[in-house]
């Protein structure tokens, strides 16, 4: 049994992953911000604000995996974005991750096979209109993922998953009608949009001992949209 910490696990991919790992018998410490979430067997939830750099009282002595899920999808024309918009995203998705990793790193170093996982987006390496804000922030997170993988090897692995649009509450405004869902599905070679379970299954694999020779990678779980012309 391993012990995992999942930041941002009250809905979507984070919640699906937390439940998947706990059902496998692992101990999962998970956090929520706005939506209080009830504990389950092997799954303990704690309220946590990633923008708060104070002390954390729920970190275990030894940690086998850290997953950072908080994110945002703000799609606007470049001319409508202000510097503050970029800074807000950077604070949430990069600085928030750095803060929690600084606190969790001593516990991760005590594991025999520590693993860190972040989430990017297919838009970083495939240019899409109106994605300047999200691509800039997630691009920084991809760079940080690779740098950390080099610095923390060989004892801790660091990877990222870059999904395409996934049917989660975070993407609800983009998928709030059958027409939008169909149009987004058609853009992908596999002719469907992703599910939280599609992404959580890959996340669980990357955290597991079956992935002990994988680090410093950005894994595109995206229905083929980043590499196949439809």
mmCIF file of C-alpha atoms in Angstrom:
data_model
loop_
_atom_site.group_PDB
_atom_site.id
_atom_site.type_symbol
_atom_site.label_atom_id
_atom_site.label_comp_id
_atom_site.label_asym_id
_atom_site.label_seq_id
_atom_site.Cartn_x
_atom_site.Cartn_y
_atom_site.Cartn_z
ATOM 1 C CA UNK A 1 0.000 0.000 0.000
ATOM 2 C CA UNK A 2 1.333 3.437 -0.954
ATOM 3 C CA UNK A 3 0.445 6.880 0.352
ATOM 4 C CA UNK A 4 -0.516 9.611 -2.106
ATOM 5 C CA UNK A 5 -1.336 13.302 -1.758
ATOM 6 C CA UNK A 6 -3.689 14.740 -4.374
ATOM 7 C CA UNK A 7 -4.162 18.498 -4.383
ATOM 8 C CA UNK A 8 -7.502 19.521 -5.905
ATOM 9 C CA UNK A 9 -9.450 16.272 -5.674
ATOM 10 C CA UNK A 10 -13.033 17.394 -5.128
ATOM 11 C CA UNK A 11 -14.153 16.934 -8.753
ATOM 12 C CA UNK A 12 -13.127 15.895 -12.231
ATOM 13 C CA UNK A 13 -9.823 14.131 -12.835
ATOM 14 C CA UNK A 14 -8.547 14.661 -9.287
ATOM 15 C CA UNK A 15 -11.591 13.074 -7.681
ATOM 16 C CA UNK A 16 -11.632 10.181 -10.127
ATOM 17 C CA UNK A 17 -7.952 9.510 -9.488
ATOM 18 C CA UNK A 18 -8.371 9.718 -5.706
ATOM 19 C CA UNK A 19 -11.192 7.173 -5.789
ATOM 20 C CA UNK A 20 -9.293 4.909 -8.185
ATOM 21 C CA UNK A 21 -6.205 4.815 -5.981
ATOM 22 C CA UNK A 22 -8.164 4.340 -2.765
ATOM 23 C CA UNK A 23 -10.140 1.484 -4.343
ATOM 24 C CA UNK A 24 -6.806 -0.144 -5.147
ATOM 25 C CA UNK A 25 -6.046 -0.150 -1.421
ATOM 26 C CA UNK A 26 -3.704 2.834 -1.285
ATOM 27 C CA UNK A 27 -3.986 5.554 1.343
ATOM 28 C CA UNK A 28 -4.991 8.834 -0.301
ATOM 29 C CA UNK A 29 -4.815 12.253 1.320
ATOM 30 C CA UNK A 30 -6.844 14.644 -0.820
ATOM 31 C CA UNK A 31 -7.731 18.325 -0.707
ATOM 32 C CA UNK A 32 -10.712 20.452 -1.660
ATOM 33 C CA UNK A 33 -11.179 24.207 -1.771
ATOM 34 C CA UNK A 34 -14.775 25.254 -2.511
ATOM 35 C CA UNK A 35 -16.659 21.957 -2.528
ATOM 36 C CA UNK A 36 -16.469 20.030 0.738
ATOM 37 C CA UNK A 37 -16.014 16.354 0.002
ATOM 38 C CA UNK A 38 -16.771 13.457 2.333
ATOM 39 C CA UNK A 39 -14.137 10.956 3.415
ATOM 40 C CA UNK A 40 -14.244 7.397 2.157
ATOM 41 C CA UNK A 41 -12.330 4.259 3.015
ATOM 42 C CA UNK A 42 -8.600 4.941 2.482
ATOM 43 C CA UNK A 43 -9.480 8.478 1.328
ATOM 44 C CA UNK A 44 -9.225 11.477 3.668
ATOM 45 C CA UNK A 45 -10.163 14.987 2.514
ATOM 46 C CA UNK A 46 -8.804 18.241 3.921
ATOM 47 C CA UNK A 47 -9.656 21.841 3.104
ATOM 48 C CA UNK A 48 -6.717 23.587 1.489
ATOM 49 C CA UNK A 49 -6.113 26.849 -0.357
ATOM 50 C CA UNK A 50 -3.163 26.456 -2.735
ATOM 51 C CA UNK A 51 -2.521 30.212 -2.548
ATOM 52 C CA UNK A 52 -1.902 29.956 1.204
ATOM 53 C CA UNK A 53 1.816 29.456 1.852
ATOM 54 C CA UNK A 54 1.328 28.639 5.545
ATOM 55 C CA UNK A 55 1.965 25.366 7.308
ATOM 56 C CA UNK A 56 0.140 22.158 6.334
ATOM 57 C CA UNK A 57 -0.902 19.850 9.158
ATOM 58 C CA UNK A 58 -1.996 16.829 7.115
ATOM 59 C CA UNK A 59 1.272 15.793 5.453
ATOM 60 C CA UNK A 60 2.358 12.254 6.329
ATOM 61 C CA UNK A 61 5.908 11.388 7.353
ATOM 62 C CA UNK A 62 6.445 9.384 4.165
ATOM 63 C CA UNK A 63 4.790 10.133 0.823
ATOM 64 C CA UNK A 64 4.962 7.977 -2.300
ATOM 65 C CA UNK A 65 3.278 10.349 -4.706
ATOM 66 C CA UNK A 66 2.179 13.967 -5.123
ATOM 67 C CA UNK A 67 -0.399 14.971 -7.728
ATOM 68 C CA UNK A 68 -1.206 18.633 -8.398
ATOM 69 C CA UNK A 69 -4.554 19.107 -10.140
ATOM 70 C CA UNK A 70 -5.691 22.762 -9.711
ATOM 71 C CA UNK A 71 -6.125 24.602 -12.981
ATOM 72 C CA UNK A 72 -8.268 26.959 -15.015
ATOM 73 C CA UNK A 73 -9.417 27.284 -18.614
ATOM 74 C CA UNK A 74 -9.743 30.936 -19.577
ATOM 75 C CA UNK A 75 -10.113 31.225 -23.332
ATOM 76 C CA UNK A 76 -10.083 34.831 -24.577
ATOM 77 C CA UNK A 77 -8.652 36.760 -27.512
ATOM 78 C CA UNK A 78 -5.148 37.982 -26.698
ATOM 79 C CA UNK A 79 -6.267 41.626 -26.842
ATOM 80 C CA UNK A 80 -8.752 41.074 -24.012
ATOM 81 C CA UNK A 81 -6.150 39.661 -21.621
ATOM 82 C CA UNK A 82 -4.329 41.771 -19.062
ATOM 83 C CA UNK A 83 -1.059 41.034 -17.283
ATOM 84 C CA UNK A 84 -3.066 40.334 -14.124
ATOM 85 C CA UNK A 85 -4.851 37.447 -15.875
ATOM 86 C CA UNK A 86 -1.546 35.704 -16.542
ATOM 87 C CA UNK A 87 -0.320 36.365 -13.006
ATOM 88 C CA UNK A 88 -3.480 34.904 -11.472
ATOM 89 C CA UNK A 89 -3.101 31.700 -13.481
ATOM 90 C CA UNK A 90 0.613 31.505 -12.692
ATOM 91 C CA UNK A 91 -0.114 31.903 -8.993
ATOM 92 C CA UNK A 92 -2.676 29.090 -9.060
ATOM 93 C CA UNK A 93 -0.952 26.584 -11.278
ATOM 94 C CA UNK A 94 2.789 27.172 -10.881
ATOM 95 C CA UNK A 95 3.402 28.973 -7.582
ATOM 96 C CA UNK A 96 0.758 26.837 -5.864
ATOM 97 C CA UNK A 97 2.507 23.689 -7.047
ATOM 98 C CA UNK A 98 5.913 25.013 -5.949
ATOM 99 C CA UNK A 99 4.583 25.827 -2.474
ATOM 100 C CA UNK A 100 3.106 22.385 -1.849
ATOM 101 C CA UNK A 101 6.114 20.599 -3.342
ATOM 102 C CA UNK A 102 8.502 22.481 -1.045
ATOM 103 C CA UNK A 103 6.523 21.211 1.927
ATOM 104 C CA UNK A 104 6.021 17.665 0.623
ATOM 105 C CA UNK A 105 9.540 17.049 -0.690
ATOM 106 C CA UNK A 106 11.040 15.781 2.595
ATOM 107 C CA UNK A 107 8.299 13.141 2.824
ATOM 108 C CA UNK A 108 8.712 12.211 -0.852
ATOM 109 C CA UNK A 109 12.447 11.729 -0.366
ATOM 110 C CA UNK A 110 11.713 9.106 2.312
ATOM 111 C CA UNK A 111 9.838 6.942 -0.207
ATOM 112 C CA UNK A 112 11.648 4.158 -2.034
ATOM 113 C CA UNK A 113 9.986 5.211 -5.300
ATOM 114 C CA UNK A 114 8.557 8.719 -5.090
ATOM 115 C CA UNK A 115 6.550 10.157 -7.972
ATOM 116 C CA UNK A 116 5.274 13.644 -8.816
ATOM 117 C CA UNK A 117 2.585 14.361 -11.399
ATOM 118 C CA UNK A 118 1.340 17.658 -12.817
ATOM 119 C CA UNK A 119 -1.209 18.508 -15.516
ATOM 120 C CA UNK A 120 -0.545 20.542 -18.634
ATOM 121 C CA UNK A 121 -2.644 20.874 -21.799
ATOM 122 C CA UNK A 122 -2.362 19.821 -25.407
ATOM 123 C CA UNK A 123 -2.495 23.532 -26.285
ATOM 124 C CA UNK A 124 1.090 24.125 -25.117
ATOM 125 C CA UNK A 125 2.645 22.196 -27.991
ATOM 126 C CA UNK A 126 -0.232 22.579 -30.463
ATOM 127 C CA UNK A 127 -1.122 26.190 -31.095
ATOM 128 C CA UNK A 128 -4.834 27.007 -30.715
ATOM 129 C CA UNK A 129 -6.448 30.445 -30.968
ATOM 130 C CA UNK A 130 -7.608 32.098 -27.739
ATOM 131 C CA UNK A 131 -5.301 29.841 -25.660
ATOM 132 C CA UNK A 132 -2.572 32.407 -24.893
ATOM 133 C CA UNK A 133 -3.247 32.547 -21.164
ATOM 134 C CA UNK A 134 -3.577 28.828 -20.489
ATOM 135 C CA UNK A 135 -0.684 27.937 -22.809
ATOM 136 C CA UNK A 136 1.678 30.413 -21.160
ATOM 137 C CA UNK A 137 1.012 29.074 -17.674
ATOM 138 C CA UNK A 138 0.977 25.401 -18.551
ATOM 139 C CA UNK A 139 4.081 25.890 -20.675
ATOM 140 C CA UNK A 140 5.871 27.090 -17.553
ATOM 141 C CA UNK A 141 4.615 24.029 -15.705
ATOM 142 C CA UNK A 142 5.969 21.730 -18.441
ATOM 143 C CA UNK A 143 9.389 23.354 -18.166
ATOM 144 C CA UNK A 144 9.328 22.998 -14.399
ATOM 145 C CA UNK A 145 8.328 19.344 -14.728
ATOM 146 C CA UNK A 146 11.386 18.556 -16.847
ATOM 147 C CA UNK A 147 13.748 20.575 -14.651
ATOM 148 C CA UNK A 148 12.525 18.827 -11.506
ATOM 149 C CA UNK A 149 12.790 15.414 -13.178
ATOM 150 C CA UNK A 150 16.485 16.102 -13.822
ATOM 151 C CA UNK A 151 17.149 17.490 -10.355
ATOM 152 C CA UNK A 152 15.271 14.863 -8.340
ATOM 153 C CA UNK A 153 16.449 11.777 -10.256
ATOM 154 C CA UNK A 154 17.087 8.970 -9.556
ATOM 155 C CA UNK A 155 14.943 8.733 -6.423
ATOM 156 C CA UNK A 156 11.873 10.747 -7.475
ATOM 157 C CA UNK A 157 10.197 10.647 -10.869
ATOM 158 C CA UNK A 158 8.413 13.709 -12.270
ATOM 159 C CA UNK A 159 5.960 13.612 -15.179
ATOM 160 C CA UNK A 160 3.062 15.601 -16.597
ATOM 161 C CA UNK A 161 -0.092 14.707 -18.486
ATOM 162 C CA UNK A 162 -1.257 17.015 -21.277
ATOM 163 C CA UNK A 163 -4.900 16.221 -22.042
ATOM 164 C CA UNK A 164 -7.125 17.593 -24.740
ATOM 165 C CA UNK A 165 -10.583 18.782 -23.722
ATOM 166 C CA UNK A 166 -12.034 16.439 -21.109
ATOM 167 C CA UNK A 167 -15.608 16.142 -19.866
ATOM 168 C CA UNK A 168 -15.144 17.553 -16.373
ATOM 169 C CA UNK A 169 -16.676 20.464 -14.426
ATOM 170 C CA UNK A 170 -13.632 22.581 -15.323
ATOM 171 C CA UNK A 171 -14.540 22.349 -19.017
ATOM 172 C CA UNK A 172 -18.310 22.561 -18.518
ATOM 173 C CA UNK A 173 -18.684 25.952 -20.242
ATOM 174 C CA UNK A 174 -17.100 24.490 -23.375
ATOM 175 C CA UNK A 175 -19.274 21.371 -23.325
ATOM 176 C CA UNK A 176 -22.637 22.649 -22.113
ATOM 177 C CA UNK A 177 -24.664 21.479 -25.108
ATOM 178 C CA UNK A 178 -24.858 18.403 -27.301
ATOM 179 C CA UNK A 179 -23.761 20.512 -30.256
ATOM 180 C CA UNK A 180 -20.591 21.644 -28.491
ATOM 181 C CA UNK A 181 -19.806 18.101 -27.406
ATOM 182 C CA UNK A 182 -20.271 16.781 -30.935
ATOM 183 C CA UNK A 183 -18.168 19.554 -32.479
ATOM 184 C CA UNK A 184 -15.323 18.963 -30.037
ATOM 185 C CA UNK A 185 -15.503 15.207 -30.544
ATOM 186 C CA UNK A 186 -15.204 15.642 -34.320
ATOM 187 C CA UNK A 187 -11.936 17.563 -33.934
ATOM 188 C CA UNK A 188 -10.273 14.461 -32.512
ATOM 189 C CA UNK A 189 -9.169 11.486 -34.625
ATOM 190 C CA UNK A 190 -10.831 9.126 -32.133
ATOM 191 C CA UNK A 191 -14.105 11.078 -32.530
ATOM 192 C CA UNK A 192 -14.872 11.600 -28.876
ATOM 193 C CA UNK A 193 -13.860 13.886 -26.062
ATOM 194 C CA UNK A 194 -11.896 12.583 -23.120
ATOM 195 C CA UNK A 195 -13.352 11.402 -19.838
ATOM 196 C CA UNK A 196 -11.969 11.915 -16.355
ATOM 197 C CA UNK A 197 -11.311 8.182 -16.211
ATOM 198 C CA UNK A 198 -9.216 8.312 -19.416
ATOM 199 C CA UNK A 199 -6.833 10.743 -17.750
ATOM 200 C CA UNK A 200 -6.989 9.275 -14.238
ATOM 201 C CA UNK A 201 -6.072 5.819 -15.573
ATOM 202 C CA UNK A 202 -2.869 7.201 -17.074
ATOM 203 C CA UNK A 203 -2.164 9.137 -13.884
ATOM 204 C CA UNK A 204 -2.543 6.001 -11.747
ATOM 205 C CA UNK A 205 -0.152 4.156 -14.065
ATOM 206 C CA UNK A 206 2.494 6.898 -13.873
ATOM 207 C CA UNK A 207 2.322 6.844 -10.082
ATOM 208 C CA UNK A 208 2.657 3.078 -9.919
ATOM 209 C CA UNK A 209 5.699 0.802 -9.828
ATOM 210 C CA UNK A 210 4.877 -0.210 -13.404
ATOM 211 C CA UNK A 211 6.213 3.179 -14.544
ATOM 212 C CA UNK A 212 9.518 3.248 -12.673
ATOM 213 C CA UNK A 213 11.546 3.918 -15.847
ATOM 214 C CA UNK A 214 9.471 6.933 -16.913
ATOM 215 C CA UNK A 215 10.419 10.454 -15.884
ATOM 216 C CA UNK A 216 10.689 13.930 -17.371
ATOM 217 C CA UNK A 217 7.930 13.221 -19.888
ATOM 218 C CA UNK A 218 4.867 15.168 -21.024
ATOM 219 C CA UNK A 219 2.295 12.506 -21.855
ATOM 220 C CA UNK A 220 -0.292 13.528 -24.439
ATOM 221 C CA UNK A 221 -3.566 11.797 -23.599
ATOM 222 C CA UNK A 222 -5.639 13.615 -26.173
ATOM 223 C CA UNK A 223 -7.499 11.366 -28.589
ATOM 224 C CA UNK A 224 -4.713 11.836 -31.129
ATOM 225 C CA UNK A 225 -5.326 15.529 -31.759
ATOM 226 C CA UNK A 226 -1.727 16.600 -31.098
ATOM 227 C CA UNK A 227 -0.079 14.202 -33.547
ATOM 228 C CA UNK A 228 -2.616 13.047 -36.144
ATOM 229 C CA UNK A 229 -4.184 15.156 -38.876
ATOM 230 C CA UNK A 230 -7.889 14.489 -38.842
#
